[in-house]
mmCIF file of C-alpha atoms in Angstrom:
data_model
loop_
_atom_site.group_PDB
_atom_site.id
_atom_site.type_symbol
_atom_site.label_atom_id
_atom_site.label_comp_id
_atom_site.label_asym_id
_atom_site.label_seq_id
_atom_site.Cartn_x
_atom_site.Cartn_y
_atom_site.Cartn_z
ATOM 1 C CA MET A 1 0.000 0.000 0.000
ATOM 2 C CA THR A 2 1.247 3.497 -0.772
ATOM 3 C CA SER A 3 -0.226 6.722 0.445
ATOM 4 C CA GLY A 4 0.521 10.400 0.635
ATOM 5 C CA VAL A 5 1.059 11.663 4.213
ATOM 6 C CA GLN A 6 2.919 14.485 6.105
ATOM 7 C CA THR A 7 5.444 15.470 8.830
ATOM 8 C CA HIS A 8 5.821 17.202 12.213
ATOM 9 C CA GLY A 9 7.500 19.970 14.106
ATOM 10 C CA GLN A 10 9.993 21.367 16.508
ATOM 11 C CA ALA A 11 9.217 20.312 20.046
ATOM 12 C CA ALA A 12 11.718 19.223 22.639
ATOM 13 C CA PRO A 13 12.000 15.458 22.347
ATOM 14 C CA HIS A 14 12.388 13.101 25.258
ATOM 15 C CA SER A 15 13.900 10.273 23.244
ATOM 16 C CA ALA A 16 17.550 9.324 23.231
ATOM 17 C CA GLY A 17 19.486 11.069 20.517
ATOM 18 C CA ALA A 18 16.966 13.865 19.981
ATOM 19 C CA GLY A 19 17.999 16.790 22.106
ATOM 20 C CA GLU A 20 16.622 20.218 22.888
ATOM 21 C CA GLY A 21 16.288 22.385 19.812
ATOM 22 C CA ASP A 22 16.280 19.510 17.343
ATOM 23 C CA ASP A 23 13.781 19.658 14.495
ATOM 24 C CA VAL A 24 11.409 16.851 15.426
ATOM 25 C CA VAL A 25 9.384 15.645 12.452
ATOM 26 C CA LEU A 26 7.600 12.671 14.011
ATOM 27 C CA ARG A 27 6.717 12.233 17.670
ATOM 28 C CA THR A 28 4.654 9.697 19.575
ATOM 29 C CA ARG A 29 3.580 10.397 23.149
ATOM 30 C CA GLU A 30 2.577 7.452 25.355
ATOM 31 C CA LEU A 31 1.082 5.873 22.255
ATOM 32 C CA SER A 32 -0.924 2.728 23.039
ATOM 33 C CA LYS A 33 -3.224 0.362 21.209
ATOM 34 C CA SER A 34 -5.141 -2.597 22.598
ATOM 35 C CA TYR A 35 -7.420 -5.104 20.948
ATOM 36 C CA GLY A 36 -9.668 -6.308 23.748
ATOM 37 C CA GLN A 37 -7.317 -7.749 26.381
ATOM 38 C CA ARG A 38 -4.345 -7.820 24.005
ATOM 39 C CA ALA A 39 -1.931 -4.909 24.239
ATOM 40 C CA ALA A 40 -0.375 -4.351 20.813
ATOM 41 C CA VAL A 41 1.530 -1.137 21.666
ATOM 42 C CA VAL A 42 2.152 0.187 25.179
ATOM 43 C CA ASN A 43 3.124 3.782 26.065
ATOM 44 C CA LEU A 44 5.444 4.296 23.103
ATOM 45 C CA ASP A 45 7.484 7.523 23.159
ATOM 46 C CA LEU A 46 9.536 8.312 20.053
ATOM 47 C CA ALA A 47 11.009 11.471 18.544
ATOM 48 C CA VAL A 48 12.406 11.340 15.011
ATOM 49 C CA THR A 49 14.331 14.348 13.750
ATOM 50 C CA ARG A 50 14.665 15.937 10.338
ATOM 51 C CA GLY A 51 17.138 14.386 7.927
ATOM 52 C CA GLU A 52 17.725 11.135 9.795
ATOM 53 C CA ILE A 53 17.056 7.570 8.726
ATOM 54 C CA PHE A 54 15.411 6.032 11.769
ATOM 55 C CA GLY A 55 15.113 2.258 12.088
ATOM 56 C CA PHE A 56 12.033 0.770 13.732
ATOM 57 C CA LEU A 57 12.752 -2.832 14.671
ATOM 58 C CA GLY A 58 11.095 -5.745 16.424
ATOM 59 C CA PRO A 59 10.158 -9.406 16.016
ATOM 60 C CA ASN A 60 7.042 -10.383 14.113
ATOM 61 C CA GLY A 61 4.055 -9.350 16.192
ATOM 62 C CA ALA A 62 5.998 -6.810 18.252
ATOM 63 C CA GLY A 63 3.617 -3.983 17.369
ATOM 64 C CA LYS A 64 5.529 -2.318 14.512
ATOM 65 C CA THR A 65 2.756 -2.492 11.920
ATOM 66 C CA THR A 66 0.168 -1.333 14.458
ATOM 67 C CA THR A 67 2.386 1.658 15.271
ATOM 68 C CA ILE A 68 2.820 2.539 11.602
ATOM 69 C CA ARG A 69 -0.934 2.352 11.042
ATOM 70 C CA MET A 70 -1.495 4.721 13.962
ATOM 71 C CA ILE A 71 1.142 7.120 12.614
ATOM 72 C CA LEU A 72 -0.619 7.163 9.239
ATOM 73 C CA GLY A 73 -4.040 7.660 10.787
ATOM 74 C CA LEU A 74 -5.303 4.320 9.505
ATOM 75 C CA ILE A 75 -6.321 3.204 12.995
ATOM 76 C CA ALA A 76 -6.989 5.239 16.123
ATOM 77 C CA PRO A 77 -4.834 4.844 19.244
ATOM 78 C CA SER A 78 -6.429 3.560 22.424
ATOM 79 C CA SER A 79 -4.531 6.348 24.202
ATOM 80 C CA GLY A 80 -1.651 8.706 23.597
ATOM 81 C CA SER A 81 -0.952 10.697 20.469
ATOM 82 C CA VAL A 82 0.988 10.988 17.222
ATOM 83 C CA GLU A 83 2.361 14.343 16.093
ATOM 84 C CA ILE A 84 3.672 15.117 12.620
ATOM 85 C CA LEU A 85 5.399 18.473 12.180
ATOM 86 C CA GLY A 86 3.985 19.452 15.552
ATOM 87 C CA GLN A 87 0.370 18.696 14.612
ATOM 88 C CA ASP A 88 -1.710 16.037 16.335
ATOM 89 C CA VAL A 89 -2.752 13.491 13.698
ATOM 90 C CA ALA A 90 -6.051 12.786 15.468
ATOM 91 C CA LEU A 91 -7.013 16.478 15.299
ATOM 92 C CA HIS A 92 -5.402 17.584 12.047
ATOM 93 C CA GLY A 93 -5.020 14.373 10.045
ATOM 94 C CA PRO A 94 -6.798 15.526 6.865
ATOM 95 C CA ALA A 95 -4.506 18.564 6.674
ATOM 96 C CA ILE A 96 -1.182 16.930 7.460
ATOM 97 C CA LEU A 97 -1.346 13.294 6.332
ATOM 98 C CA PRO A 98 -1.389 14.136 2.607
ATOM 99 C CA GLN A 99 2.107 15.534 3.148
ATOM 100 C CA VAL A 100 3.636 12.206 4.253
ATOM 101 C CA GLY A 101 4.894 9.577 1.803
ATOM 102 C CA ALA A 102 4.268 5.968 2.765
ATOM 103 C CA LEU A 103 5.211 2.589 1.362
ATOM 104 C CA VAL A 104 3.535 -0.094 3.468
ATOM 105 C CA GLU A 105 3.744 -3.774 2.550
ATOM 106 C CA GLN A 106 3.615 -4.295 -1.233
ATOM 107 C CA PRO A 107 3.080 -1.134 -3.314
ATOM 108 C CA ALA A 108 -0.451 -0.881 -4.707
ATOM 109 C CA LEU A 109 0.285 -0.798 -8.445
ATOM 110 C CA TYR A 110 -1.827 -1.179 -11.569
ATOM 111 C CA PRO A 111 0.008 -3.933 -13.488
ATOM 112 C CA TYR A 112 -1.747 -3.185 -16.798
ATOM 113 C CA LEU A 113 -0.610 0.471 -16.736
ATOM 114 C CA SER A 114 2.868 1.788 -17.426
ATOM 115 C CA GLY A 115 5.054 3.036 -14.622
ATOM 116 C CA ARG A 116 4.439 6.615 -15.737
ATOM 117 C CA ASN A 117 0.681 6.137 -15.819
ATOM 118 C CA ASN A 118 0.759 4.617 -12.331
ATOM 119 C CA LEU A 119 2.402 7.827 -11.163
ATOM 120 C CA ARG A 120 -0.150 9.913 -13.063
ATOM 121 C CA ALA A 121 -3.032 7.996 -11.456
ATOM 122 C CA VAL A 122 -1.733 8.584 -7.953
ATOM 123 C CA GLY A 123 -0.902 12.183 -8.837
ATOM 124 C CA ASP A 124 -4.505 12.742 -9.915
ATOM 125 C CA ALA A 125 -5.704 11.309 -6.587
ATOM 126 C CA LEU A 126 -3.429 13.778 -4.802
ATOM 127 C CA GLY A 127 -5.039 16.667 -6.673
ATOM 128 C CA GLY A 128 -2.711 16.814 -9.660
ATOM 129 C CA VAL A 129 1.041 16.408 -10.133
ATOM 130 C CA SER A 130 2.972 17.956 -13.013
ATOM 131 C CA GLU A 131 4.751 15.930 -15.691
ATOM 132 C CA ALA A 132 7.949 17.651 -14.599
ATOM 133 C CA ARG A 133 7.516 16.256 -11.091
ATOM 134 C CA ILE A 134 6.804 12.795 -12.506
ATOM 135 C CA ASP A 135 9.983 13.035 -14.599
ATOM 136 C CA THR A 136 11.960 14.045 -11.502
ATOM 137 C CA VAL A 137 10.631 11.076 -9.540
ATOM 138 C CA LEU A 138 11.296 8.629 -12.394
ATOM 139 C CA ASP A 139 14.863 9.902 -12.675
ATOM 140 C CA PHE A 140 15.387 9.587 -8.935
ATOM 141 C CA VAL A 141 14.186 5.977 -8.704
ATOM 142 C CA GLY A 142 16.000 5.004 -11.904
ATOM 143 C CA LEU A 143 12.952 4.097 -14.025
ATOM 144 C CA ARG A 144 13.027 6.825 -16.676
ATOM 145 C CA GLY A 145 14.014 4.353 -19.395
ATOM 146 C CA ARG A 146 11.246 1.903 -18.473
ATOM 147 C CA ASP A 147 8.527 4.373 -17.572
ATOM 148 C CA ARG A 148 6.343 3.541 -20.597
ATOM 149 C CA ASP A 149 6.522 -0.230 -20.064
ATOM 150 C CA ARG A 150 3.636 -1.932 -18.319
ATOM 151 C CA VAL A 151 4.274 -2.647 -14.647
ATOM 152 C CA ARG A 152 3.502 -6.330 -15.136
ATOM 153 C CA THR A 153 6.840 -6.556 -16.994
ATOM 154 C CA TYR A 154 8.762 -5.040 -14.045
ATOM 155 C CA SER A 155 10.997 -7.039 -11.733
ATOM 156 C CA LEU A 156 10.250 -7.008 -8.001
ATOM 157 C CA GLY A 157 13.043 -4.500 -7.473
ATOM 158 C CA MET A 158 11.599 -2.181 -10.122
ATOM 159 C CA ARG A 159 8.162 -2.437 -8.513
ATOM 160 C CA GLN A 160 9.620 -1.504 -5.131
ATOM 161 C CA ARG A 161 11.372 1.479 -6.700
ATOM 162 C CA LEU A 162 8.150 2.538 -8.384
ATOM 163 C CA GLY A 163 6.370 2.195 -5.029
ATOM 164 C CA LEU A 164 8.974 4.511 -3.528
ATOM 165 C CA GLY A 165 8.343 6.880 -6.436
ATOM 166 C CA LEU A 166 4.622 6.921 -5.630
ATOM 167 C CA ALA A 167 5.435 7.827 -2.027
ATOM 168 C CA LEU A 168 7.673 10.673 -3.246
ATOM 169 C CA LEU A 169 5.225 12.247 -5.703
ATOM 170 C CA ALA A 170 4.049 14.978 -3.334
ATOM 171 C CA ASP A 171 7.655 15.755 -2.316
ATOM 172 C CA PRO A 172 7.015 14.884 1.355
ATOM 173 C CA ASP A 173 9.326 15.710 4.247
ATOM 174 C CA LEU A 174 8.595 12.405 5.994
ATOM 175 C CA LEU A 175 8.668 8.925 4.498
ATOM 176 C CA ILE A 176 7.229 5.909 6.324
ATOM 177 C CA LEU A 177 8.610 2.713 4.784
ATOM 178 C CA ASP A 178 7.576 -0.752 5.933
ATOM 179 C CA GLU A 179 10.017 -3.425 4.718
ATOM 180 C CA PRO A 180 11.255 -1.501 1.659
ATOM 181 C CA ALA A 181 13.819 -4.244 0.897
ATOM 182 C CA ASN A 182 11.232 -7.026 1.114
ATOM 183 C CA GLY A 183 11.915 -9.673 -1.546
ATOM 184 C CA LEU A 184 14.781 -7.771 -3.153
ATOM 185 C CA ASP A 185 17.940 -9.490 -4.353
ATOM 186 C CA PRO A 186 21.331 -8.157 -3.127
ATOM 187 C CA ALA A 187 21.580 -5.697 -6.019
ATOM 188 C CA GLY A 188 18.075 -4.411 -5.329
ATOM 189 C CA ILE A 189 18.870 -3.964 -1.650
ATOM 190 C CA VAL A 190 21.947 -1.886 -2.528
ATOM 191 C CA GLU A 191 19.831 0.249 -4.886
ATOM 192 C CA MET A 192 17.249 0.867 -2.185
ATOM 193 C CA ARG A 193 19.981 1.696 0.339
ATOM 194 C CA ASP A 194 21.467 4.283 -2.006
ATOM 195 C CA LEU A 195 18.061 5.855 -2.652
ATOM 196 C CA LEU A 196 17.324 6.208 1.065
ATOM 197 C CA ARG A 197 20.723 7.783 1.703
ATOM 198 C CA GLN A 198 20.090 10.291 -1.075
ATOM 199 C CA LEU A 199 16.749 11.207 0.477
ATOM 200 C CA ALA A 200 18.407 11.847 3.841
ATOM 201 C CA THR A 201 21.020 14.103 2.229
ATOM 202 C CA GLN A 202 18.114 16.107 0.758
ATOM 203 C CA GLY A 203 16.778 16.715 4.267
ATOM 204 C CA LYS A 204 14.026 14.104 4.101
ATOM 205 C CA THR A 205 13.239 12.110 7.225
ATOM 206 C CA VAL A 206 12.961 8.354 6.688
ATOM 207 C CA PHE A 207 11.216 6.107 9.222
ATOM 208 C CA VAL A 208 11.923 2.550 8.142
ATOM 209 C CA SER A 209 10.747 -0.766 9.544
ATOM 210 C CA SER A 210 12.845 -3.687 8.340
ATOM 211 C CA HIS A 211 13.939 -7.226 9.147
ATOM 212 C CA VAL A 212 17.151 -6.777 7.125
ATOM 213 C CA LEU A 213 19.242 -5.826 10.146
ATOM 214 C CA GLY A 214 22.521 -5.655 8.253
ATOM 215 C CA GLU A 215 21.015 -2.963 6.039
ATOM 216 C CA VAL A 216 19.560 -1.126 9.020
ATOM 217 C CA GLN A 217 23.010 -1.065 10.607
ATOM 218 C CA GLN A 218 24.485 0.442 7.460
ATOM 219 C CA ILE A 219 21.927 3.165 6.744
ATOM 220 C CA CYS A 220 20.236 4.159 10.015
ATOM 221 C CA SER A 221 21.578 6.759 12.417
ATOM 222 C CA ARG A 222 19.277 5.668 15.265
ATOM 223 C CA VAL A 223 17.027 2.712 15.959
ATOM 224 C CA ALA A 224 14.168 1.861 18.275
ATOM 225 C CA ILE A 225 13.605 -1.790 19.185
ATOM 226 C CA LEU A 226 10.113 -2.900 20.113
ATOM 227 C CA ASN A 227 9.227 -6.187 21.813
ATOM 228 C CA ARG A 228 5.756 -7.315 22.900
ATOM 229 C CA GLY A 229 4.465 -3.822 22.236
ATOM 230 C CA ARG A 230 6.992 -2.063 24.464
ATOM 231 C CA LEU A 231 10.067 -0.014 23.620
ATOM 232 C CA VAL A 232 13.077 -1.937 24.943
ATOM 233 C CA MET A 233 15.849 0.211 23.446
ATOM 234 C CA GLU A 234 16.301 3.458 21.561
ATOM 235 C CA ALA A 235 19.841 4.542 20.761
ATOM 236 C CA SER A 236 22.220 5.497 18.008
ATOM 237 C CA VAL A 237 23.543 2.603 15.961
ATOM 238 C CA ALA A 238 27.082 3.703 16.842
ATOM 239 C CA ASP A 239 26.359 3.456 20.576
ATOM 240 C CA LEU A 240 24.625 0.091 20.250
ATOM 241 C CA THR A 241 27.443 -1.530 18.276
ATOM 242 C CA ARG A 242 30.374 0.028 20.101
ATOM 243 C CA GLY A 243 31.033 -3.014 22.311
ATOM 244 C CA HIS A 244 30.933 -1.222 25.685
ATOM 245 C CA GLY A 245 34.659 -1.087 26.379
ATOM 246 C CA GLU A 246 35.633 -4.634 25.440
ATOM 247 C CA PHE A 247 38.543 -5.531 23.183
ATOM 248 C CA VAL A 248 39.352 -8.397 20.841
ATOM 249 C CA VAL A 249 42.890 -9.630 21.428
ATOM 250 C CA SER A 250 44.786 -11.804 18.969
ATOM 251 C CA VAL A 251 47.449 -13.580 21.001
ATOM 252 C CA ASP A 252 49.308 -16.879 21.176
ATOM 253 C CA ARG A 253 48.125 -19.277 23.912
ATOM 254 C CA PRO A 254 44.725 -17.546 24.283
ATOM 255 C CA GLN A 255 43.522 -20.032 26.910
ATOM 256 C CA GLU A 256 46.457 -19.169 29.187
ATOM 257 C CA ALA A 257 45.970 -15.452 28.534
ATOM 258 C CA LEU A 258 42.305 -15.851 29.500
ATOM 259 C CA ALA A 259 43.302 -17.468 32.796
ATOM 260 C CA LEU A 260 45.519 -14.453 33.539
ATOM 261 C CA ILE A 261 42.750 -11.979 32.712
ATOM 262 C CA ALA A 262 40.141 -13.908 34.726
ATOM 263 C CA ARG A 263 42.257 -13.425 37.886
ATOM 264 C CA GLN A 264 42.040 -9.631 37.537
ATOM 265 C CA PRO A 265 39.295 -7.768 39.420
ATOM 266 C CA TRP A 266 37.978 -6.345 36.131
ATOM 267 C CA GLY A 267 38.334 -9.556 34.088
ATOM 268 C CA ALA A 268 35.332 -11.664 35.095
ATOM 269 C CA GLU A 269 33.587 -11.130 31.728
ATOM 270 C CA ALA A 270 36.598 -12.166 29.632
ATOM 271 C CA ARG A 271 35.995 -15.067 27.253
ATOM 272 C CA LEU A 272 37.291 -16.818 24.173
ATOM 273 C CA GLN A 273 35.779 -16.294 20.753
ATOM 274 C CA ARG A 274 36.179 -18.845 17.966
ATOM 275 C CA ASP A 275 35.949 -18.108 14.251
ATOM 276 C CA GLY A 276 36.776 -21.321 12.412
ATOM 277 C CA GLU A 277 40.330 -22.222 13.407
ATOM 278 C CA ASN A 278 41.017 -18.762 14.803
ATOM 279 C CA VAL A 279 40.561 -18.241 18.554
ATOM 280 C CA THR A 280 40.724 -14.750 20.031
ATOM 281 C CA LEU A 281 40.330 -13.316 23.516
ATOM 282 C CA VAL A 282 37.461 -10.914 24.217
ATOM 283 C CA THR A 283 38.058 -8.930 27.370
ATOM 284 C CA PRO A 284 37.579 -5.667 29.214
ATOM 285 C CA ALA A 285 40.731 -3.646 29.930
ATOM 286 C CA PRO A 286 42.094 -2.075 33.108
ATOM 287 C CA HIS A 287 40.689 1.460 33.297
ATOM 288 C CA GLY A 288 39.101 0.757 29.905
ATOM 289 C CA GLN A 289 42.425 1.422 28.170
ATOM 290 C CA SER A 290 43.862 -0.864 25.498
ATOM 291 C CA GLY A 291 47.387 0.349 26.327
ATOM 292 C CA ASP A 292 47.052 -0.856 29.931
ATOM 293 C CA LEU A 293 45.739 -4.206 28.675
ATOM 294 C CA ASN A 294 48.677 -4.532 26.295
ATOM 295 C CA LEU A 295 51.159 -3.750 29.080
ATOM 296 C CA LEU A 296 49.641 -6.370 31.393
ATOM 297 C CA LEU A 297 49.791 -9.063 28.725
ATOM 298 C CA VAL A 298 53.332 -8.220 27.597
ATOM 299 C CA GLN A 299 54.646 -8.222 31.162
ATOM 300 C CA ALA A 300 53.099 -11.666 31.665
ATOM 301 C CA GLY A 301 54.758 -13.020 28.511
ATOM 302 C CA PHE A 302 51.788 -12.716 26.135
ATOM 303 C CA VAL A 303 52.606 -10.340 23.278
ATOM 304 C CA PRO A 304 49.387 -9.447 21.424
ATOM 305 C CA ARG A 305 49.461 -9.436 17.636
ATOM 306 C CA ALA A 306 46.482 -7.080 17.633
ATOM 307 C CA ILE A 307 44.113 -5.393 20.096
ATOM 308 C CA THR A 308 40.971 -3.883 18.584
ATOM 309 C CA PRO A 309 37.760 -2.523 20.131
ATOM 310 C CA LEU A 310 34.951 -5.063 20.026
ATOM 311 C CA ALA A 311 32.244 -4.072 17.554
ATOM 312 C CA LEU A 312 28.899 -5.812 17.953
ATOM 313 C CA ASP A 313 26.507 -6.348 15.060
ATOM 314 C CA LEU A 314 22.945 -5.126 15.285
ATOM 315 C CA GLU A 315 21.514 -8.611 14.856
ATOM 316 C CA THR A 316 23.311 -9.842 17.998
ATOM 317 C CA ILE A 317 22.014 -6.891 20.005
ATOM 318 C CA PHE A 318 18.507 -7.331 18.608
ATOM 319 C CA LEU A 319 18.375 -10.990 19.646
ATOM 320 C CA ARG A 320 19.711 -10.212 23.124
ATOM 321 C CA LEU A 321 17.025 -7.576 23.675
ATOM 322 C CA THR A 322 14.091 -9.496 22.228
ATOM 323 C CA GLY A 323 14.982 -13.109 22.956
ATOM 324 C CA GLY A 324 14.406 -13.802 19.262
ATOM 325 C CA GLU A 325 10.656 -14.022 19.672
ATOM 326 C CA GLY A 326 7.551 -11.889 19.492
ATOM 327 C CA GLU A 327 3.882 -12.109 20.300
ATOM 328 C CA ASP A 328 1.186 -12.165 17.655
ATOM 329 C CA VAL A 329 -0.431 -8.823 18.411
ATOM 330 C CA GLY A 330 0.323 -6.858 15.229
#
């Protein structure tokens, strides 16, 4: 489904990474939705700022789709509110939602029409869009050379790009994208990644829900992780993947080096890490300093070949926070 919809304003956010004075485009305040006794979303507070690509993550059934539907005004919250460009969607939806671009699930395309005529049809529904704007959108999504071909001849990647084009027709400030890489091959995923980065450089705000965590790690500046309807983490990707002061040490006799580290008051969390035949030591450092760790090991007869800060991948963090499971609430 694609739709036109809008964005929100400059209030002081209370979410991590969005500080005083930031230009907040999308905000939720204690947003909740229940279906009878089932709580789909519980007291969700988010603030998404202009020009960022914000990842919205969670297991199946965590409440992501329900949240997106509330943001787009497709369903009403049980309590709380959604603001876009500072305007409450419940009060001002007809005025502001046409200014938001959305790509939710599979794009709603007419397969018997050309790509250009699909854009014209949606443009007419929006009140009229110029041919110049259609040309601009086709150029941006890379379909100018195929714009007169019928959509039924398009690959899945081309259809996803056309769906993104539909969402961009009204030149919105905010884009809501639900699984934009769904079904794409590696080349299509790279194309979509490049398009989203270009949008961010233009000052667009992109709110993206995706299961492709490797892509999220590459393109998103911040992420929120939802589990069982509740926000369990919101942070910058850099902070989440930093490794929290641990180091990976490549050293001969890693088992003996581990025994040395484990005897230190700060070394209880040290462990070995195996990658095929390669075994490395993962450990905190005295005072958090790699130089102090190196000195300790050298003085004990273990000369490290390399000491590098531990970088975690987003998938590992996601599974730790969610337990790898969700609840079927939407």
